[in-house]
PDB file of C-alpha atoms in Angstrom:
ATOM      1  CA  MET G 421     110.974  87.665  21.684  1.00 35.00           C
ATOM      2  CA  THR G 422     109.893  84.784  19.456  1.00 37.00           C
ATOM      3  CA  VAL G 423     112.309  82.934  17.133  1.00 39.00           C
ATOM      4  CA  THR G 424     110.564  81.536  14.138  1.00 40.00           C
ATOM      5  CA  GLN G 425     111.678  78.077  13.164  1.00 48.00           C
ATOM      6  CA  PRO G 426     112.978  77.385   9.584  1.00 47.00           C
ATOM      7  CA  ASP G 427     110.481  75.865   7.496  1.00 42.00           C
ATOM      8  CA  PRO G 428     110.027  72.009   7.839  1.00 41.00           C
ATOM      9  CA  LEU G 429     112.166  70.058   5.351  1.00 38.00           C
ATOM     10  CA  PRO G 430     110.021  68.168   2.688  1.00 37.00           C
ATOM     11  CA  ALA G 431     109.522  64.435   3.505  1.00 39.00           C
ATOM     12  CA  THR G 432     108.988  61.474   1.046  1.00 36.00           C
ATOM     13  CA  THR G 433     106.209  58.902   1.147  1.00 36.00           C
ATOM     14  CA  THR G 434     108.414  56.047   0.573  1.00 47.00           C
ATOM     15  CA  HIS G 435     109.605  55.372   4.162  1.00 58.00           C
ATOM     16  CA  HIS G 436     107.966  52.912   6.463  1.00 68.00           C
ATOM     17  CA  GLU G 437     106.342  55.326   9.034  1.00 72.00           C
ATOM     18  CA  ASN G 438     106.406  52.922  11.970  1.00 89.00           C
ATOM     19  CA  THR G 439     109.893  51.675  11.440  1.00 95.00           C
ATOM     20  CA  VAL G 440     113.090  52.897  13.337  1.00 98.00           C
ATOM     21  CA  ALA G 441     116.533  51.795  12.470  1.00 98.00           C
ATOM     22  CA  ILE G 442     119.046  52.015  15.363  1.00 98.00           C
ATOM     23  CA  VAL G 443     122.643  52.518  14.273  1.00 98.00           C
ATOM     24  CA  GLY G 444     124.799  51.048  16.974  1.00 97.00           C
ATOM     25  CA  GLY G 445     121.865  49.071  18.184  1.00 98.00           C
ATOM     26  CA  THR G 446     123.797  46.395  19.861  1.00 97.00           C
ATOM     27  CA  GLY G 447     125.347  48.841  22.334  1.00 97.00           C
ATOM     28  CA  ALA G 448     123.834  49.714  25.767  1.00 97.00           C
ATOM     29  CA  LEU G 449     121.578  52.708  24.839  1.00 98.00           C
ATOM     30  CA  GLY G 450     120.697  51.263  21.410  1.00 98.00           C
ATOM     31  CA  LEU G 451     119.724  47.917  22.617  1.00 98.00           C
ATOM     32  CA  GLY G 452     117.561  49.574  25.403  1.00 98.00           C
ATOM     33  CA  LEU G 453     115.834  51.773  23.072  1.00 98.00           C
ATOM     34  CA  ALA G 454     115.239  48.813  20.697  1.00 98.00           C
ATOM     35  CA  THR G 455     113.813  46.674  23.688  1.00 98.00           C
ATOM     36  CA  ARG G 456     111.309  49.441  24.768  1.00 98.00           C
ATOM     37  CA  TRP G 457     110.302  50.234  21.206  1.00 98.00           C
ATOM     38  CA  ALA G 458     109.651  46.645  20.075  1.00 98.00           C
ATOM     39  CA  HIS G 459     107.642  45.924  23.287  1.00 97.00           C
ATOM     40  CA  SER G 460     105.558  49.187  22.424  1.00 96.00           C
ATOM     41  CA  GLY G 461     104.660  47.736  18.981  1.00 96.00           C
ATOM     42  CA  VAL G 462     107.304  49.700  16.716  1.00 97.00           C
ATOM     43  CA  ASN G 463     109.115  48.003  13.839  1.00 97.00           C
ATOM     44  CA  VAL G 464     112.747  47.947  15.175  1.00 98.00           C
ATOM     45  CA  ARG G 465     115.659  47.458  12.913  1.00 98.00           C
ATOM     46  CA  ILE G 466     118.937  46.805  14.839  1.00 98.00           C
ATOM     47  CA  GLY G 467     121.936  47.981  13.117  1.00 98.00           C
ATOM     48  CA  SER G 468     125.752  47.283  13.691  1.00 97.00           C
ATOM     49  CA  ARG G 469     129.038  46.907  12.001  1.00 94.00           C
ATOM     50  CA  ARG G 470     128.575  43.193  12.659  1.00 96.00           C
ATOM     51  CA  ALA G 471     125.381  42.141  11.039  1.00 97.00           C
ATOM     52  CA  GLU G 472     125.430  38.646  12.884  1.00 97.00           C
ATOM     53  CA  ALA G 473     125.528  40.480  16.266  1.00 97.00           C
ATOM     54  CA  ALA G 474     122.687  42.592  15.363  1.00 98.00           C
ATOM     55  CA  GLN G 475     120.528  39.617  14.203  1.00 98.00           C
ATOM     56  CA  GLY G 476     121.548  37.915  17.503  1.00 98.00           C
ATOM     57  CA  CYS G 477     120.044  40.873  19.539  1.00 98.00           C
ATOM     58  CA  ALA G 478     117.057  41.104  17.187  1.00 98.00           C
ATOM     59  CA  ASP G 479     116.081  37.380  17.841  1.00 98.00           C
ATOM     60  CA  LYS G 480     115.445  38.237  21.351  1.00 97.00           C
ATOM     61  CA  LEU G 481     113.031  41.112  20.719  1.00 98.00           C
ATOM     62  CA  PRO G 482     109.332  40.899  19.161  1.00 97.00           C
ATOM     63  CA  GLY G 483     109.280  41.672  15.556  1.00 96.00           C
ATOM     64  CA  ALA G 484     112.739  43.007  15.372  1.00 98.00           C
ATOM     65  CA  VAL G 485     115.308  42.425  12.593  1.00 98.00           C
ATOM     66  CA  GLY G 486     118.934  42.908  12.554  1.00 98.00           C
ATOM     67  CA  GLY G 487     121.660  43.529   9.939  1.00 98.00           C
ATOM     68  CA  ASP G 488     124.426  45.795   9.183  1.00 97.00           C
ATOM     69  CA  ASN G 489     123.923  49.435   9.696  1.00 97.00           C
ATOM     70  CA  THR G 490     123.460  50.733   6.088  1.00 95.00           C
ATOM     71  CA  THR G 491     121.029  47.828   5.139  1.00 96.00           C
ATOM     72  CA  MET G 492     118.833  48.581   8.363  1.00 97.00           C
ATOM     73  CA  ILE G 493     118.685  52.361   7.524  1.00 97.00           C
ATOM     74  CA  GLU G 494     117.074  51.716   4.033  1.00 95.00           C
ATOM     75  CA  GLY G 495     113.450  52.841   4.021  1.00 93.00           C
ATOM     76  CA  ALA G 496     113.177  53.642   7.730  1.00 96.00           C
ATOM     77  CA  ALA G 497     111.253  56.793   8.705  1.00 94.00           C
ATOM     78  CA  ALA G 498     113.698  57.475  11.600  1.00 97.00           C
ATOM     79  CA  VAL G 499     117.356  56.550  12.012  1.00 98.00           C
ATOM     80  CA  VAL G 500     118.585  56.649  15.774  1.00 98.00           C
ATOM     81  CA  VAL G 501     122.373  56.944  16.147  1.00 98.00           C
ATOM     82  CA  ALA G 502     123.493  55.372  19.450  1.00 98.00           C
ATOM     83  CA  VAL G 503     127.228  55.117  19.390  1.00 97.00           C
ATOM     84  CA  PRO G 504     129.941  56.409  21.764  1.00 95.00           C
ATOM     85  CA  PHE G 505     131.451  59.791  20.705  1.00 96.00           C
ATOM     86  CA  SER G 506     134.670  58.171  19.975  1.00 94.00           C
ATOM     87  CA  ALA G 507     132.956  56.461  17.083  1.00 96.00           C
ATOM     88  CA  HIS G 508     130.742  59.413  15.977  1.00 97.00           C
ATOM     89  CA  VAL G 509     132.686  60.793  13.055  1.00 97.00           C
ATOM     90  CA  GLU G 510     133.409  57.411  11.493  1.00 97.00           C
ATOM     91  CA  THR G 511     129.834  56.325  11.936  1.00 97.00           C
ATOM     92  CA  MET G 512     128.415  59.536  10.384  1.00 97.00           C
ATOM     93  CA  ARG G 513     130.604  59.191   7.538  1.00 97.00           C
ATOM     94  CA  SER G 514     129.910  55.495   6.963  1.00 96.00           C
ATOM     95  CA  ILE G 515     126.076  56.189   6.903  1.00 96.00           C
ATOM     96  CA  ALA G 516     126.111  59.467   4.849  1.00 96.00           C
ATOM     97  CA  LYS G 517     125.734  57.541   1.671  1.00 91.00           C
ATOM     98  CA  ALA G 518     122.695  55.651   2.954  1.00 94.00           C
ATOM     99  CA  ILE G 519     120.717  58.425   4.350  1.00 95.00           C
ATOM    100  CA  GLN G 520     117.804  59.513   1.970  1.00 92.00           C
ATOM    101  CA  PRO G 521     115.948  62.756   1.753  1.00 89.00           C
ATOM    102  CA  GLY G 522     112.919  62.658   4.093  1.00 87.00           C
ATOM    103  CA  GLN G 523     114.660  60.471   6.591  1.00 94.00           C
ATOM    104  CA  LEU G 524     115.067  61.801  10.316  1.00 97.00           C
ATOM    105  CA  VAL G 525     118.243  61.329  12.207  1.00 98.00           C
ATOM    106  CA  ILE G 526     118.043  61.280  16.006  1.00 98.00           C
ATOM    107  CA  ASP G 527     121.428  61.719  17.480  1.00 98.00           C
ATOM    108  CA  THR G 528     121.719  60.471  21.047  1.00 98.00           C
ATOM    109  CA  THR G 529     125.505  60.939  21.422  1.00 98.00           C
ATOM    110  CA  ALA G 530     126.887  62.638  24.484  1.00 97.00           C
ATOM    111  CA  PRO G 531     130.628  63.831  23.937  1.00 96.00           C
ATOM    112  CA  LEU G 532     132.314  62.524  27.040  1.00 93.00           C
ATOM    113  CA  LEU G 533     136.097  62.086  27.874  1.00 89.00           C
ATOM    114  CA  PRO G 534     137.247  59.567  30.440  1.00 84.00           C
ATOM    115  CA  VAL G 535     139.017  61.131  33.319  1.00 83.00           C
ATOM    116  CA  GLY G 536     140.723  58.919  35.986  1.00 74.00           C
ATOM    117  CA  PRO G 537     139.463  55.363  36.759  1.00 70.00           C
ATOM    118  CA  ARG G 538     135.728  56.174  36.702  1.00 68.00           C
ATOM    119  CA  GLY G 539     135.241  59.788  35.827  1.00 75.00           C
ATOM    120  CA  LEU G 540     133.691  61.321  32.614  1.00 82.00           C
ATOM    121  CA  ARG G 541     133.933  64.986  31.687  1.00 89.00           C
ATOM    122  CA  PRO G 542     131.804  66.576  28.904  1.00 91.00           C
ATOM    123  CA  ILE G 543     133.819  68.123  25.843  1.00 93.00           C
ATOM    124  CA  VAL G 544     132.879  70.381  23.234  1.00 94.00           C
ATOM    125  CA  PRO G 545     133.187  68.984  19.621  1.00 95.00           C
ATOM    126  CA  TRP G 546     134.406  71.290  16.889  1.00 94.00           C
ATOM    127  CA  ALA G 547     130.964  71.867  15.587  1.00 95.00           C
ATOM    128  CA  GLY G 548     129.627  72.820  19.041  1.00 96.00           C
ATOM    129  CA  SER G 549     127.734  69.646  19.812  1.00 98.00           C
ATOM    130  CA  ALA G 550     127.553  66.103  18.545  1.00 98.00           C
ATOM    131  CA  ALA G 551     124.211  66.818  16.910  1.00 98.00           C
ATOM    132  CA  GLU G 552     125.762  69.722  15.113  1.00 98.00           C
ATOM    133  CA  GLN G 553     128.748  67.614  14.259  1.00 98.00           C
ATOM    134  CA  ALA G 554     126.300  65.054  12.603  1.00 98.00           C
ATOM    135  CA  GLN G 555     124.355  67.696  10.734  1.00 97.00           C
ATOM    136  CA  ALA G 556     127.862  68.931   9.267  1.00 97.00           C
ATOM    137  CA  LEU G 557     128.829  65.315   8.323  1.00 97.00           C
ATOM    138  CA  LEU G 558     125.785  64.184   6.807  1.00 97.00           C
ATOM    139  CA  PRO G 559     124.442  65.221   3.359  1.00 94.00           C
ATOM    140  CA  ASP G 560     122.878  68.749   2.956  1.00 92.00           C
ATOM    141  CA  GLY G 561     119.353  68.659   3.836  1.00 89.00           C
ATOM    142  CA  THR G 562     119.487  65.839   6.235  1.00 93.00           C
ATOM    143  CA  SER G 563     116.927  66.376   9.180  1.00 94.00           C
ATOM    144  CA  VAL G 564     118.838  65.960  12.349  1.00 97.00           C
ATOM    145  CA  VAL G 565     117.580  66.216  15.939  1.00 98.00           C
ATOM    146  CA  SER G 566     119.142  65.599  19.334  1.00 98.00           C
ATOM    147  CA  ALA G 567     117.556  63.593  22.089  1.00 98.00           C
ATOM    148  CA  LEU G 568     117.759  60.609  24.689  1.00 98.00           C
ATOM    149  CA  GLN G 569     121.216  61.329  26.046  1.00 97.00           C
ATOM    150  CA  THR G 570     120.052  61.646  29.698  1.00 97.00           C
ATOM    151  CA  VAL G 571     117.992  58.374  29.686  1.00 97.00           C
ATOM    152  CA  SER G 572     119.661  55.312  31.473  1.00 96.00           C
ATOM    153  CA  ALA G 573     120.464  52.536  29.101  1.00 96.00           C
ATOM    154  CA  ALA G 574     120.302  49.936  32.020  1.00 95.00           C
ATOM    155  CA  THR G 575     116.734  51.241  32.971  1.00 96.00           C
ATOM    156  CA  LEU G 576     115.563  51.070  29.291  1.00 98.00           C
ATOM    157  CA  GLN G 577     116.847  47.420  28.839  1.00 97.00           C
ATOM    158  CA  ASP G 578     114.865  46.230  31.958  1.00 97.00           C
ATOM    159  CA  ILE G 579     111.290  46.510  30.778  1.00 96.00           C
ATOM    160  CA  GLU G 580     110.017  45.562  34.360  1.00 96.00           C
ATOM    161  CA  LEU G 581     111.265  48.969  35.517  1.00 95.00           C
ATOM    162  CA  ARG G 582     108.978  51.964  35.300  1.00 95.00           C
ATOM    163  CA  LEU G 583     110.046  55.155  33.482  1.00 97.00           C
ATOM    164  CA  ASP G 584     109.147  58.517  34.665  1.00 96.00           C
ATOM    165  CA  GLU G 585     111.454  61.158  33.066  1.00 97.00           C
ATOM    166  CA  ASP G 586     111.639  63.831  30.430  1.00 96.00           C
ATOM    167  CA  VAL G 587     113.611  63.560  27.070  1.00 97.00           C
ATOM    168  CA  LEU G 588     115.255  67.006  26.061  1.00 97.00           C
ATOM    169  CA  LEU G 589     114.615  67.530  22.368  1.00 97.00           C
ATOM    170  CA  CYS G 590     116.532  70.038  19.974  1.00 97.00           C
ATOM    171  CA  GLY G 591     116.358  70.598  16.322  1.00 97.00           C
ATOM    172  CA  ASP G 592     115.777  73.264  13.695  1.00 96.00           C
ATOM    173  CA  HIS G 593     112.527  72.231  12.242  1.00 94.00           C
ATOM    174  CA  THR G 594     109.154  71.839  14.067  1.00 94.00           C
ATOM    175  CA  ALA G 595     108.072  68.852  11.865  1.00 94.00           C
ATOM    176  CA  ASP G 596     111.179  66.925  12.702  1.00 95.00           C
ATOM    177  CA  LYS G 597     110.771  67.381  16.322  1.00 95.00           C
ATOM    178  CA  VAL G 598     107.066  66.449  16.203  1.00 94.00           C
ATOM    179  CA  LEU G 599     108.081  63.180  14.432  1.00 95.00           C
ATOM    180  CA  ALA G 600     110.695  62.437  16.952  1.00 96.00           C
ATOM    181  CA  ALA G 601     108.493  63.302  19.890  1.00 95.00           C
ATOM    182  CA  ASP G 602     105.763  60.986  18.467  1.00 95.00           C
ATOM    183  CA  LEU G 603     108.294  58.096  18.297  1.00 96.00           C
ATOM    184  CA  ILE G 604     109.923  58.781  21.758  1.00 96.00           C
ATOM    185  CA  ASP G 605     106.540  59.035  23.431  1.00 94.00           C
ATOM    186  CA  ARG G 606     105.693  55.531  22.301  1.00 96.00           C
ATOM    187  CA  ILE G 607     108.001  54.415  25.179  1.00 97.00           C
ATOM    188  CA  PRO G 608     105.644  54.660  28.401  1.00 97.00           C
ATOM    189  CA  GLY G 609     106.950  56.978  30.936  1.00 96.00           C
ATOM    190  CA  LEU G 610     109.062  59.144  28.655  1.00 96.00           C
ATOM    191  CA  ARG G 611     107.860  62.692  27.921  1.00 95.00           C
ATOM    192  CA  THR G 612     109.499  64.855  25.391  1.00 95.00           C
ATOM    193  CA  VAL G 613     110.337  68.516  26.128  1.00 95.00           C
ATOM    194  CA  ASP G 614     111.201  70.954  23.102  1.00 95.00           C
ATOM    195  CA  CYS G 615     114.384  72.589  24.133  1.00 95.00           C
ATOM    196  CA  GLY G 616     114.721  74.890  21.001  1.00 95.00           C
ATOM    197  CA  LEU G 617     116.966  74.827  18.005  1.00 96.00           C
ATOM    198  CA  LEU G 618     119.757  72.258  17.304  1.00 97.00           C
ATOM    199  CA  ASP G 619     122.394  74.732  18.644  1.00 96.00           C
ATOM    200  CA  MET G 620     121.026  74.231  22.049  1.00 97.00           C
ATOM    201  CA  SER G 621     121.976  70.519  22.058  1.00 97.00           C
ATOM    202  CA  GLY G 622     125.331  71.050  23.470  1.00 97.00           C
ATOM    203  CA  VAL G 623     123.699  72.101  26.672  1.00 96.00           C
ATOM    204  CA  CYS G 624     121.642  69.022  26.826  1.00 96.00           C
ATOM    205  CA  GLU G 625     124.553  66.636  25.983  1.00 97.00           C
ATOM    206  CA  ARG G 626     126.619  67.930  28.598  1.00 95.00           C
ATOM    207  CA  ILE G 627     124.026  67.088  31.267  1.00 96.00           C
ATOM    208  CA  THR G 628     124.799  63.434  30.624  1.00 95.00           C
ATOM    209  CA  ALA G 629     128.089  63.719  32.579  1.00 93.00           C
ATOM    210  CA  LEU G 630     126.362  65.234  35.609  1.00 93.00           C
ATOM    211  CA  LEU G 631     123.829  62.417  35.601  1.00 94.00           C
ATOM    212  CA  ILE G 632     126.406  59.721  35.438  1.00 92.00           C
ATOM    213  CA  GLY G 633     128.179  61.338  38.389  1.00 91.00           C
ATOM    214  CA  ILE G 634     124.875  61.362  40.310  1.00 93.00           C
ATOM    215  CA  ASN G 635     124.110  58.073  39.501  1.00 93.00           C
ATOM    216  CA  ARG G 636     127.510  56.516  40.609  1.00 91.00           C
ATOM    217  CA  ARG G 637     127.420  58.324  43.819  1.00 92.00           C
ATOM    218  CA  TYR G 638     123.852  57.399  44.745  1.00 96.00           C
ATOM    219  CA  LYS G 639     123.873  54.024  42.961  1.00 95.00           C
ATOM    220  CA  THR G 640     120.713  54.556  41.068  1.00 95.00           C
ATOM    221  CA  HIS G 641     119.565  55.497  37.501  1.00 94.00           C
ATOM    222  CA  ALA G 642     118.263  59.170  37.756  1.00 94.00           C
ATOM    223  CA  GLY G 643     116.696  61.052  34.962  1.00 96.00           C
ATOM    224  CA  ILE G 644     115.651  64.661  34.188  1.00 96.00           C
ATOM    225  CA  ARG G 645     112.248  65.929  35.070  1.00 96.00           C
ATOM    226  CA  ILE G 646     111.102  69.438  34.012  1.00 95.00           C
ATOM    227  CA  THR G 647     108.435  70.882  36.386  1.00 95.00           C
ATOM    228  CA  GLY G 648     105.959  73.624  35.944  1.00 94.00           C
ATOM    229  CA  LEU G 649     104.938  72.452  32.434  1.00 92.00           C
ATOM    230  CA  PRO G 650     101.327  71.939  31.274  1.00 89.00           C
ATOM    231  CA  GLU G 651      99.941  68.401  31.310  1.00 80.00           C
ATOM    232  CA  PRO G 652      99.626  67.180  28.575  1.00 76.00           C
ATOM    233  CA  LEU G 653     102.102  68.989  26.570  1.00 74.00           C
ATOM    234  CA  ALA G 654     100.128  70.173  23.480  1.00 63.00           C
ATOM    235  CA  ARG G 655     101.752  69.545  20.094  1.00 58.00           C
ATOM    236  CA  PRO G 656     100.369  72.921  18.475  1.00 42.00           C
ATOM    237  CA  GLY G 657     103.044  75.462  18.814  1.00 51.00           C
ATOM    238  CA  PHE G 658     105.714  72.622  19.705  1.00 56.00           C
ATOM    239  CA  GLY G 659     109.166  73.798  18.540  1.00 48.00           C
ATOM    240  CA  ARG G 660     108.789  77.581  19.145  1.00 51.00           C
ATOM    241  CA  SER G 661     111.423  79.271  21.326  1.00 46.00           C
ATOM    242  CA  ALA G 662     111.068  82.291  23.316  1.00 38.00           C
TER     243      ALA G 662
END
C-alpha cells in the first residue's frame, strides 16, 4: 500500500538558500555539524543562548558567524536544532517567535535519560518523539523534519576523519525532506535515507541510545548503514512510504 504525502508547505523566497542556522551550535553535535558544513562551503550561523560563546566558535570556522539563537535564525533557509532533550521544550518555546513561514526546522534531538554512572536509556516524549514535540511547540505550518541523531559529534568535529554512514530522515512533506537531504548531503560521506513520515522519528531517535552503548563498549564511533539500496539514491519519489 502506498501512503501519499501531504502537499508540500509553501516556501518563501526571502530566505538565504545556502544558509543554515544551528540552534545550540556551541554544543558537541551542533559544533560538529557547523564544522563540516563550513568546510563544505555552506554559510553557517552558530546560535547559542550566549552570543559571545557562539561568536568564539564561529571565529574558528571559515565564513561562519555567531550570535544569539533568535538573531541567527532570521532569514536562514534551514534551522537545525542541536540541543539535549532536557533543553528541548525551553528551546522550542524560545525560538517559536523567530521561526518564519518557509523556514525548515531540522530536529536532531534524541530523548535520552541518564541511568547509572554511564548509561543512557531512550524515553518517549509526550508527543511520541522529540520531532513531533517540536512540531507541536512551534507555530502552525512550521516545517519540521527529524535527522542526524545517529551521527557521532566527535567524528563530525574532526574533519580529518572520513565519514561513511547513513542519516535517517523523517518528515511529513516531500519538499522539506528533499531540502534537508540536499543540505545533509553537502557533508561528504553522509547519505540521507527517507524513513517515512514524522511519526516514524521516534524509532530513529531511539537508535541513538543503542549506538552510544556500542561505541562505549567498542571504543569507537559507529554509525548506521542501510544495505540493499540503489546507488545513487534517486530524488524523484523521495519521501514515499510503502
